[in-house]
């Protein structure tokens, strides 16, 4: 799993109460918590100008109380909503108006030519003269990397500090929170965030400890299908499931649908990288499902789920703890009360059993 190709967390929710007609889907509503709506406070290093080139870093900065010191963001930084008020420094060169297969083709064409998928607004970045830039080196497909910054940094009179994040596990996510906190003088606040993160994940683990552990397949892209990697298999394990295809700490990878079917998953979770729930539903509705889909145990038993990937699975930040709870609700649906904490509206949907 990597940073999103496309974020849709603020898309219109006017039609949330509708059922998607092509596939019967059961909706689960959540109410935003006060913590998610609360205002940011100044950090210890008041006046520091920070530019965040990836959504997860922006979320971490706001969680640390540094919203007022964020001077620039990427085009995908949309949480909390205040992030959208910041100057945009990164623009994707990929068109997101097409379907998943077309986006995948575009990405491959850029990579085959050795071209970056992102462009940095050099003039805007230079005008800001940031003290700190946060970027990532996890996935060159999904967010700007240090390479994309090279030309900009070469022409800047005063060189900023650059913090590069590269998480592969939940522990790495916590380490990245600490790294950002150290660079901004917010280590005490980071200790609180990490303690809450670990407490919330542990609560889910305890709640599902005595329940059966079904075989789970998580797909982070649908056309072509990709198995979710990095921190997602660990999330599945801690939510009380067995990831039938993913490998903890390792990148996502492309597979054939026949491989999904052969894994005999009892639960399937669809989490296209960077998509909001409505967009996941649209992509699934338009997907030409191959022969054999209806014979998969998860499909026969109505245990196929769509999730809000953008907020709770794609981005390696504090909300992954809520993602573990969302997974537990999908994996153990009907076996316990909901574990999902108050979140950002609609986060989970169930696809009906085949033939219904």
PDB file of C-alpha atoms in Angstrom, residues 77-180:
ATOM      1  CA  UNK A  77      -3.717  16.767   0.987  1.00  0.00           C
ATOM      2  CA  UNK A  78      -7.352  16.991   2.062  1.00  0.00           C
ATOM      3  CA  UNK A  79      -7.474  15.956   5.735  1.00  0.00           C
ATOM      4  CA  UNK A  80      -8.315  17.627   7.967  1.00  0.00           C
ATOM      5  CA  UNK A  81     -10.408  19.984   5.792  1.00  0.00           C
ATOM      6  CA  UNK A  82      -8.128  22.906   6.703  1.00  0.00           C
ATOM      7  CA  UNK A  83      -5.437  21.255   4.592  1.00  0.00           C
ATOM      8  CA  UNK A  84      -7.283  22.329   1.475  1.00  0.00           C
ATOM      9  CA  UNK A  85      -6.735  25.987   2.375  1.00  0.00           C
ATOM     10  CA  UNK A  86      -2.950  25.630   2.006  1.00  0.00           C
ATOM     11  CA  UNK A  87      -0.997  26.524  -1.164  1.00  0.00           C
ATOM     12  CA  UNK A  88      -0.588  23.515  -3.467  1.00  0.00           C
ATOM     13  CA  UNK A  89       2.990  22.785  -4.498  1.00  0.00           C
ATOM     14  CA  UNK A  90       2.659  19.376  -6.176  1.00  0.00           C
ATOM     15  CA  UNK A  91       0.560  18.501  -9.208  1.00  0.00           C
ATOM     16  CA  UNK A  92       0.017  15.038 -10.662  1.00  0.00           C
ATOM     17  CA  UNK A  93       0.685  14.543 -14.357  1.00  0.00           C
ATOM     18  CA  UNK A  94      -1.730  11.608 -14.404  1.00  0.00           C
ATOM     19  CA  UNK A  95      -5.293  12.125 -15.592  1.00  0.00           C
ATOM     20  CA  UNK A  96      -7.768  10.855 -12.999  1.00  0.00           C
ATOM     21  CA  UNK A  97     -10.838  11.238 -15.190  1.00  0.00           C
ATOM     22  CA  UNK A  98     -10.490   7.750 -16.628  1.00  0.00           C
ATOM     23  CA  UNK A  99     -11.120   4.320 -15.142  1.00  0.00           C
ATOM     24  CA  UNK A 100      -8.667   2.243 -13.117  1.00  0.00           C
ATOM     25  CA  UNK A 101      -7.314   0.348 -16.123  1.00  0.00           C
ATOM     26  CA  UNK A 102      -6.590   3.599 -17.980  1.00  0.00           C
ATOM     27  CA  UNK A 103      -4.838   5.091 -14.947  1.00  0.00           C
ATOM     28  CA  UNK A 104      -2.713   1.964 -14.632  1.00  0.00           C
ATOM     29  CA  UNK A 105      -1.707   2.271 -18.318  1.00  0.00           C
ATOM     30  CA  UNK A 106      -0.735   5.923 -17.861  1.00  0.00           C
ATOM     31  CA  UNK A 107       1.410   5.118 -14.847  1.00  0.00           C
ATOM     32  CA  UNK A 108       3.224   2.353 -16.722  1.00  0.00           C
ATOM     33  CA  UNK A 109       3.868   4.645 -19.691  1.00  0.00           C
ATOM     34  CA  UNK A 110       5.427   7.327 -17.466  1.00  0.00           C
ATOM     35  CA  UNK A 111       7.586   4.764 -15.680  1.00  0.00           C
ATOM     36  CA  UNK A 112       8.681   3.137 -18.942  1.00  0.00           C
ATOM     37  CA  UNK A 113       9.857   6.565 -20.161  1.00  0.00           C
ATOM     38  CA  UNK A 114      11.657   7.186 -16.883  1.00  0.00           C
ATOM     39  CA  UNK A 115       9.521  10.257 -16.203  1.00  0.00           C
ATOM     40  CA  UNK A 116       8.168  11.484 -12.892  1.00  0.00           C
ATOM     41  CA  UNK A 117       4.435  11.360 -12.335  1.00  0.00           C
ATOM     42  CA  UNK A 118       4.546  14.660 -10.445  1.00  0.00           C
ATOM     43  CA  UNK A 119       5.641  18.223 -11.046  1.00  0.00           C
ATOM     44  CA  UNK A 120       6.818  20.602  -8.317  1.00  0.00           C
ATOM     45  CA  UNK A 121       5.867  24.276  -8.459  1.00  0.00           C
ATOM     46  CA  UNK A 122       9.435  25.553  -8.196  1.00  0.00           C
ATOM     47  CA  UNK A 123       8.461  29.218  -8.076  1.00  0.00           C
ATOM     48  CA  UNK A 124       5.918  28.733  -5.298  1.00  0.00           C
ATOM     49  CA  UNK A 125       8.291  26.583  -3.255  1.00  0.00           C
ATOM     50  CA  UNK A 126      11.102  29.088  -3.660  1.00  0.00           C
ATOM     51  CA  UNK A 127       8.851  31.968  -2.643  1.00  0.00           C
ATOM     52  CA  UNK A 128       7.880  30.193   0.567  1.00  0.00           C
ATOM     53  CA  UNK A 129      11.497  29.520   1.578  1.00  0.00           C
ATOM     54  CA  UNK A 130      10.470  26.664   3.889  1.00  0.00           C
ATOM     55  CA  UNK A 131      12.450  25.652   6.937  1.00  0.00           C
ATOM     56  CA  UNK A 132      11.364  22.031   6.574  1.00  0.00           C
ATOM     57  CA  UNK A 133      10.135  19.864   3.695  1.00  0.00           C
ATOM     58  CA  UNK A 134       8.595  16.456   4.306  1.00  0.00           C
ATOM     59  CA  UNK A 135       8.592  13.959   1.448  1.00  0.00           C
ATOM     60  CA  UNK A 136       8.635  10.168   0.995  1.00  0.00           C
ATOM     61  CA  UNK A 137      10.677   7.459  -0.649  1.00  0.00           C
ATOM     62  CA  UNK A 138       8.189   4.610  -0.363  1.00  0.00           C
ATOM     63  CA  UNK A 139       6.486   4.718  -3.749  1.00  0.00           C
ATOM     64  CA  UNK A 140       7.538   6.753  -6.778  1.00  0.00           C
ATOM     65  CA  UNK A 141       4.110   6.130  -8.310  1.00  0.00           C
ATOM     66  CA  UNK A 142       1.985   7.573  -5.568  1.00  0.00           C
ATOM     67  CA  UNK A 143       3.610  10.739  -4.230  1.00  0.00           C
ATOM     68  CA  UNK A 144       6.481  13.139  -4.824  1.00  0.00           C
ATOM     69  CA  UNK A 145       9.900  11.805  -3.839  1.00  0.00           C
ATOM     70  CA  UNK A 146      13.305  13.356  -3.046  1.00  0.00           C
ATOM     71  CA  UNK A 147      14.160  13.024  -6.739  1.00  0.00           C
ATOM     72  CA  UNK A 148      11.266  15.311  -7.619  1.00  0.00           C
ATOM     73  CA  UNK A 149      12.696  17.922  -5.263  1.00  0.00           C
ATOM     74  CA  UNK A 150      16.169  17.896  -6.744  1.00  0.00           C
ATOM     75  CA  UNK A 151      15.816  20.788  -9.191  1.00  0.00           C
ATOM     76  CA  UNK A 152      13.966  22.941  -6.679  1.00  0.00           C
ATOM     77  CA  UNK A 153      16.526  22.453  -3.915  1.00  0.00           C
ATOM     78  CA  UNK A 154      19.415  23.165  -6.289  1.00  0.00           C
ATOM     79  CA  UNK A 155      18.050  26.666  -6.947  1.00  0.00           C
ATOM     80  CA  UNK A 156      17.086  27.586  -3.393  1.00  0.00           C
ATOM     81  CA  UNK A 157      19.301  30.147  -1.701  1.00  0.00           C
ATOM     82  CA  UNK A 158      18.666  28.749   1.772  1.00  0.00           C
ATOM     83  CA  UNK A 159      18.540  24.972   1.960  1.00  0.00           C
ATOM     84  CA  UNK A 160      15.678  23.625   4.088  1.00  0.00           C
ATOM     85  CA  UNK A 161      15.819  20.537   6.245  1.00  0.00           C
ATOM     86  CA  UNK A 162      14.308  17.558   4.394  1.00  0.00           C
ATOM     87  CA  UNK A 163      12.666  14.695   6.269  1.00  0.00           C
ATOM     88  CA  UNK A 164      12.022  11.613   4.118  1.00  0.00           C
ATOM     89  CA  UNK A 165       9.452   9.071   5.296  1.00  0.00           C
ATOM     90  CA  UNK A 166       9.576   5.422   4.215  1.00  0.00           C
ATOM     91  CA  UNK A 167       7.185   3.315   6.329  1.00  0.00           C
ATOM     92  CA  UNK A 168       6.505  -0.379   5.756  1.00  0.00           C
ATOM     93  CA  UNK A 169       4.743  -1.322   9.012  1.00  0.00           C
ATOM     94  CA  UNK A 170       2.620   0.158  11.779  1.00  0.00           C
ATOM     95  CA  UNK A 171       5.759   0.518  13.911  1.00  0.00           C
ATOM     96  CA  UNK A 172       7.367   2.460  11.048  1.00  0.00           C
ATOM     97  CA  UNK A 173       4.360   4.784  10.958  1.00  0.00           C
ATOM     98  CA  UNK A 174       4.880   5.525  14.650  1.00  0.00           C
ATOM     99  CA  UNK A 175       8.581   6.082  13.981  1.00  0.00           C
ATOM    100  CA  UNK A 176       7.698   8.556  11.226  1.00  0.00           C
ATOM    101  CA  UNK A 177       5.430  10.466  13.601  1.00  0.00           C
ATOM    102  CA  UNK A 178       8.384  10.728  15.982  1.00  0.00           C
ATOM    103  CA  UNK A 179      10.685  11.854  13.147  1.00  0.00           C
ATOM    104  CA  UNK A 180       8.345  14.664  12.137  1.00  0.00           C
TER     105      UNK A 180
END
